[in-house]
Amino acid sequence: MAYKLGLIGHPIGHSLSPWIHDQFLDLARLDGEYKLYEGDHQALPNVLKHLKEKAVDGFNVTVPYKQVIVDYLDEMNEDARILGAVNTVVNEGGKWKGYSTDGEGYVRSIVEPFPNLLKNQTSVLLLGAGGAARGIYRALVQQQVKTVDIANRSKDKAEAFLSLRTGEVKTSVLSYHEAEAQLSEYDLIVQTTSVGMKPNVEDQIIQLDNLRNDTVVSDIVYQPITTSLLEDAKQRGAKIHHGHAMLLYQGQLAFEKWTNKNLDVAHLVDRLENKLRGE
Ligand code: ATR
């Protein structure tokens, strides 16, 4: 059986997902295709009708359709329902079920190089409170770390995250200045805003003067591969974690849901980096 997979979004011409899923299909020794289904808001109903008629096995959903796709689904898993966003749709016996793999993909990507990081009463600082941050926040609190504080420009947006909490995890909402002042409290700092993304590569969301050198600094921005924030953290002797790893692992999880194949993809992190560098 040849898998029929793909991506909907707008614009998606530069997406790395076809490359990533072609690698996964090869690795799993499966036949299949992963195609781009681009369309603006007006075209979306027809794009989805086409996918339904084609009986695709599954597809990813990216900007700007992660919320509107919900109206076209038969079911959603609990995390996707709570987040109100879907990035992976699985055709389960003709019914479309929505999942969100961003958060768990992020956690997988950080656990691979730092297996003990989320185990020991960990204190995490999340920078930003947008769509990407929501999924990551939810996945981190599910790890039962000690603290996940959120710093954001507008505090009310971050306060809305408190309803996503589970278990005993503590969360304080901070300004960026407050976060900078208490930076030495954190074992992991996760940057989720678009600050520092190409072409604004000089921009850095917070200053790292109070950073401990055993803290892991992670940035989900992957263009450039090493953002100013990561470069600064590296110069200060801290450990760093790049954004493209998350991209790979959220794909790994989506692929697992479509094909039931659990692939070891660690060796692809460097290949994806080369691909991003245009090598
Ligand atoms: P995404 O879904 O990709 O996370 P988003 O929902 O637009 O994107 O979220 C953008 C995040 O980046 C928010 O946390 C936003 O801060 P506000 O909630 O205060 O708007 C943050 N952000 C974007 N540009 C920023 C900037 N120049 N300075 C600080 N924060 C910024």
mmCIF file with all atom_site columns, N, CA and C in Angstrom, residues 132-161:
data_model
loop_
_atom_site.group_PDB
_atom_site.id
_atom_site.type_symbol
_atom_site.label_atom_id
_atom_site.label_alt_id
_atom_site.label_comp_id
_atom_site.label_asym_id
_atom_site.label_entity_id
_atom_site.label_seq_id
_atom_site.pdbx_PDB_ins_code
_atom_site.Cartn_x
_atom_site.Cartn_y
_atom_site.Cartn_z
_atom_site.occupancy
_atom_site.B_iso_or_equiv
_atom_site.pdbx_formal_charge
_atom_site.auth_seq_id
_atom_site.auth_comp_id
_atom_site.auth_asym_id
_atom_site.auth_atom_id
_atom_site.pdbx_PDB_model_num
ATOM 1  N N  . ALA A 1 132 ? 2.468  28.542 19.136 1.00 0.00 ? 132 ALA A N  1
ATOM 2  C CA . ALA A 1 132 ? 3.512  27.536 19.334 1.00 0.00 ? 132 ALA A CA 1
ATOM 3  C C  . ALA A 1 132 ? 3.753  27.314 20.824 1.00 0.00 ? 132 ALA A C  1
ATOM 4  N N  . ALA A 1 133 ? 3.741  28.413 21.579 1.00 0.00 ? 133 ALA A N  1
ATOM 5  C CA . ALA A 1 133 ? 3.991  28.320 23.021 1.00 0.00 ? 133 ALA A CA 1
ATOM 6  C C  . ALA A 1 133 ? 2.906  27.502 23.726 1.00 0.00 ? 133 ALA A C  1
ATOM 7  N N  . ARG A 1 134 ? 1.654  27.612 23.278 1.00 0.00 ? 134 ARG A N  1
ATOM 8  C CA . ARG A 1 134 ? 0.548  26.891 23.931 1.00 0.00 ? 134 ARG A CA 1
ATOM 9  C C  . ARG A 1 134 ? 0.793  25.378 23.943 1.00 0.00 ? 134 ARG A C  1
ATOM 10 N N  . GLY A 1 135 ? 1.116  24.831 22.768 1.00 0.00 ? 135 GLY A N  1
ATOM 11 C CA . GLY A 1 135 ? 1.354  23.388 22.671 1.00 0.00 ? 135 GLY A CA 1
ATOM 12 C C  . GLY A 1 135 ? 2.556  22.967 23.504 1.00 0.00 ? 135 GLY A C  1
ATOM 13 N N  . ILE A 1 136 ? 3.606  23.776 23.468 1.00 0.00 ? 136 ILE A N  1
ATOM 14 C CA . ILE A 1 136 ? 4.822  23.442 24.222 1.00 0.00 ? 136 ILE A CA 1
ATOM 15 C C  . ILE A 1 136 ? 4.530  23.521 25.727 1.00 0.00 ? 136 ILE A C  1
ATOM 16 N N  . TYR A 1 137 ? 3.784  24.539 26.132 1.00 0.00 ? 137 TYR A N  1
ATOM 17 C CA . TYR A 1 137 ? 3.436  24.682 27.549 1.00 0.00 ? 137 TYR A CA 1
ATOM 18 C C  . TYR A 1 137 ? 2.673  23.453 28.036 1.00 0.00 ? 137 TYR A C  1
ATOM 19 N N  . ARG A 1 138 ? 1.667  23.071 27.278 1.00 0.00 ? 138 ARG A N  1
ATOM 20 C CA . ARG A 1 138 ? 0.827  21.915 27.660 1.00 0.00 ? 138 ARG A CA 1
ATOM 21 C C  . ARG A 1 138 ? 1.682  20.641 27.756 1.00 0.00 ? 138 ARG A C  1
ATOM 22 N N  . ALA A 1 139 ? 2.558  20.433 26.797 1.00 0.00 ? 139 ALA A N  1
ATOM 23 C CA . ALA A 1 139 ? 3.396  19.227 26.820 1.00 0.00 ? 139 ALA A CA 1
ATOM 24 C C  . ALA A 1 139 ? 4.387  19.278 27.992 1.00 0.00 ? 139 ALA A C  1
ATOM 25 N N  . LEU A 1 140 ? 4.904  20.453 28.306 1.00 0.00 ? 140 LEU A N  1
ATOM 26 C CA . LEU A 1 140 ? 5.859  20.555 29.421 1.00 0.00 ? 140 LEU A CA 1
ATOM 27 C C  . LEU A 1 140 ? 5.172  20.294 30.764 1.00 0.00 ? 140 LEU A C  1
ATOM 28 N N  . VAL A 1 141 ? 3.981  20.848 30.967 1.00 0.00 ? 141 VAL A N  1
ATOM 29 C CA . VAL A 1 141 ? 3.317  20.606 32.256 1.00 0.00 ? 141 VAL A CA 1
ATOM 30 C C  . VAL A 1 141 ? 2.937  19.128 32.400 1.00 0.00 ? 141 VAL A C  1
ATOM 31 N N  . GLN A 1 142 ? 2.734  18.448 31.273 1.00 0.00 ? 142 GLN A N  1
ATOM 32 C CA . GLN A 1 142 ? 2.439  17.013 31.335 1.00 0.00 ? 142 GLN A CA 1
ATOM 33 C C  . GLN A 1 142 ? 3.668  16.193 31.736 1.00 0.00 ? 142 GLN A C  1
ATOM 34 N N  . GLN A 1 143 ? 4.844  16.799 31.641 1.00 0.00 ? 143 GLN A N  1
ATOM 35 C CA . GLN A 1 143 ? 6.074  16.120 32.059 1.00 0.00 ? 143 GLN A CA 1
ATOM 36 C C  . GLN A 1 143 ? 6.253  16.188 33.575 1.00 0.00 ? 143 GLN A C  1
ATOM 37 N N  . GLN A 1 144 ? 5.379  16.892 34.250 1.00 0.00 ? 144 GLN A N  1
ATOM 38 C CA . GLN A 1 144 ? 5.462  17.048 35.697 1.00 0.00 ? 144 GLN A CA 1
ATOM 39 C C  . GLN A 1 144 ? 6.787  17.624 36.156 1.00 0.00 ? 144 GLN A C  1
ATOM 40 N N  . VAL A 1 145 ? 7.228  18.615 35.407 1.00 0.00 ? 145 VAL A N  1
ATOM 41 C CA . VAL A 1 145 ? 8.362  19.409 35.873 1.00 0.00 ? 145 VAL A CA 1
ATOM 42 C C  . VAL A 1 145 ? 7.881  20.247 37.054 1.00 0.00 ? 145 VAL A C  1
ATOM 43 N N  . LYS A 1 146 ? 8.820  20.936 37.739 1.00 0.00 ? 146 LYS A N  1
ATOM 44 C CA . LYS A 1 146 ? 8.400  21.675 38.947 1.00 0.00 ? 146 LYS A CA 1
ATOM 45 C C  . LYS A 1 146 ? 7.670  22.976 38.592 1.00 0.00 ? 146 LYS A C  1
ATOM 46 N N  . THR A 1 147 ? 8.282  23.721 37.668 1.00 0.00 ? 147 THR A N  1
ATOM 47 C CA . THR A 1 147 ? 7.773  25.053 37.343 1.00 0.00 ? 147 THR A CA 1
ATOM 48 C C  . THR A 1 147 ? 7.836  25.280 35.844 1.00 0.00 ? 147 THR A C  1
ATOM 49 N N  . VAL A 1 148 ? 6.789  25.885 35.282 1.00 0.00 ? 148 VAL A N  1
ATOM 50 C CA . VAL A 1 148 ? 6.913  26.428 33.922 1.00 0.00 ? 148 VAL A CA 1
ATOM 51 C C  . VAL A 1 148 ? 6.410  27.871 33.982 1.00 0.00 ? 148 VAL A C  1
ATOM 52 N N  . ASP A 1 149 ? 7.320  28.816 34.126 1.00 0.00 ? 149 ASP A N  1
ATOM 53 C CA . ASP A 1 149 ? 6.948  30.234 34.122 1.00 0.00 ? 149 ASP A CA 1
ATOM 54 C C  . ASP A 1 149 ? 6.835  30.717 32.674 1.00 0.00 ? 149 ASP A C  1
ATOM 55 N N  . ILE A 1 150 ? 5.996  31.731 32.474 1.00 0.00 ? 150 ILE A N  1
ATOM 56 C CA . ILE A 1 150 ? 5.825  32.277 31.118 1.00 0.00 ? 150 ILE A CA 1
ATOM 57 C C  . ILE A 1 150 ? 6.119  33.770 31.140 1.00 0.00 ? 150 ILE A C  1
ATOM 58 N N  . ALA A 1 151 ? 6.997  34.207 30.251 1.00 0.00 ? 151 ALA A N  1
ATOM 59 C CA . ALA A 1 151 ? 7.222  35.646 30.083 1.00 0.00 ? 151 ALA A CA 1
ATOM 60 C C  . ALA A 1 151 ? 6.671  36.050 28.725 1.00 0.00 ? 151 ALA A C  1
ATOM 61 N N  . ASN A 1 152 ? 5.905  37.132 28.723 1.00 0.00 ? 152 ASN A N  1
ATOM 62 C CA . ASN A 1 152 ? 5.359  37.626 27.457 1.00 0.00 ? 152 ASN A CA 1
ATOM 63 C C  . ASN A 1 152 ? 5.178  39.131 27.544 1.00 0.00 ? 152 ASN A C  1
ATOM 64 N N  . ARG A 1 153 ? 5.177  39.786 26.375 1.00 0.00 ? 153 ARG A N  1
ATOM 65 C CA . ARG A 1 153 ? 4.979  41.227 26.292 1.00 0.00 ? 153 ARG A CA 1
ATOM 66 C C  . ARG A 1 153 ? 3.618  41.574 26.895 1.00 0.00 ? 153 ARG A C  1
ATOM 67 N N  . SER A 1 154 ? 2.573  40.899 26.431 1.00 0.00 ? 154 SER A N  1
ATOM 68 C CA . SER A 1 154 ? 1.237  41.132 27.006 1.00 0.00 ? 154 SER A CA 1
ATOM 69 C C  . SER A 1 154 ? 0.947  40.003 27.993 1.00 0.00 ? 154 SER A C  1
ATOM 70 N N  . LYS A 1 155 ? 0.837  40.375 29.275 1.00 0.00 ? 155 LYS A N  1
ATOM 71 C CA . LYS A 1 155 ? 0.700  39.348 30.318 1.00 0.00 ? 155 LYS A CA 1
ATOM 72 C C  . LYS A 1 155 ? -0.636 38.620 30.250 1.00 0.00 ? 155 LYS A C  1
ATOM 73 N N  . ASP A 1 156 ? -1.705 39.294 29.772 1.00 0.00 ? 156 ASP A N  1
ATOM 74 C CA . ASP A 1 156 ? -3.025 38.636 29.754 1.00 0.00 ? 156 ASP A CA 1
ATOM 75 C C  . ASP A 1 156 ? -3.039 37.414 28.843 1.00 0.00 ? 156 ASP A C  1
ATOM 76 N N  . LYS A 1 157 ? -2.272 37.481 27.748 1.00 0.00 ? 157 LYS A N  1
ATOM 77 C CA . LYS A 1 157 ? -2.194 36.337 26.834 1.00 0.00 ? 157 LYS A CA 1
ATOM 78 C C  . LYS A 1 157 ? -1.553 35.138 27.543 1.00 0.00 ? 157 LYS A C  1
ATOM 79 N N  . ALA A 1 158 ? -0.531 35.428 28.349 1.00 0.00 ? 158 ALA A N  1
ATOM 80 C CA . ALA A 1 158 ? 0.153  34.365 29.088 1.00 0.00 ? 158 ALA A CA 1
ATOM 81 C C  . ALA A 1 158 ? -0.744 33.831 30.206 1.00 0.00 ? 158 ALA A C  1
ATOM 82 N N  . GLU A 1 159 ? -1.520 34.705 30.835 1.00 0.00 ? 159 GLU A N  1
ATOM 83 C CA . GLU A 1 159 ? -2.403 34.262 31.920 1.00 0.00 ? 159 GLU A CA 1
ATOM 84 C C  . GLU A 1 159 ? -3.453 33.258 31.421 1.00 0.00 ? 159 GLU A C  1
ATOM 85 N N  . ALA A 1 160 ? -3.840 33.387 30.159 1.00 0.00 ? 160 ALA A N  1
ATOM 86 C CA . ALA A 1 160 ? -4.818 32.451 29.576 1.00 0.00 ? 160 ALA A CA 1
ATOM 87 C C  . ALA A 1 160 ? -4.261 31.019 29.529 1.00 0.00 ? 160 ALA A C  1
ATOM 88 N N  . PHE A 1 161 ? -2.941 30.865 29.633 1.00 0.00 ? 161 PHE A N  1
ATOM 89 C CA . PHE A 1 161 ? -2.324 29.528 29.600 1.00 0.00 ? 161 PHE A CA 1
ATOM 90 C C  . PHE A 1 161 ? -2.629 28.728 30.864 1.00 0.00 ? 161 PHE A C  1
#
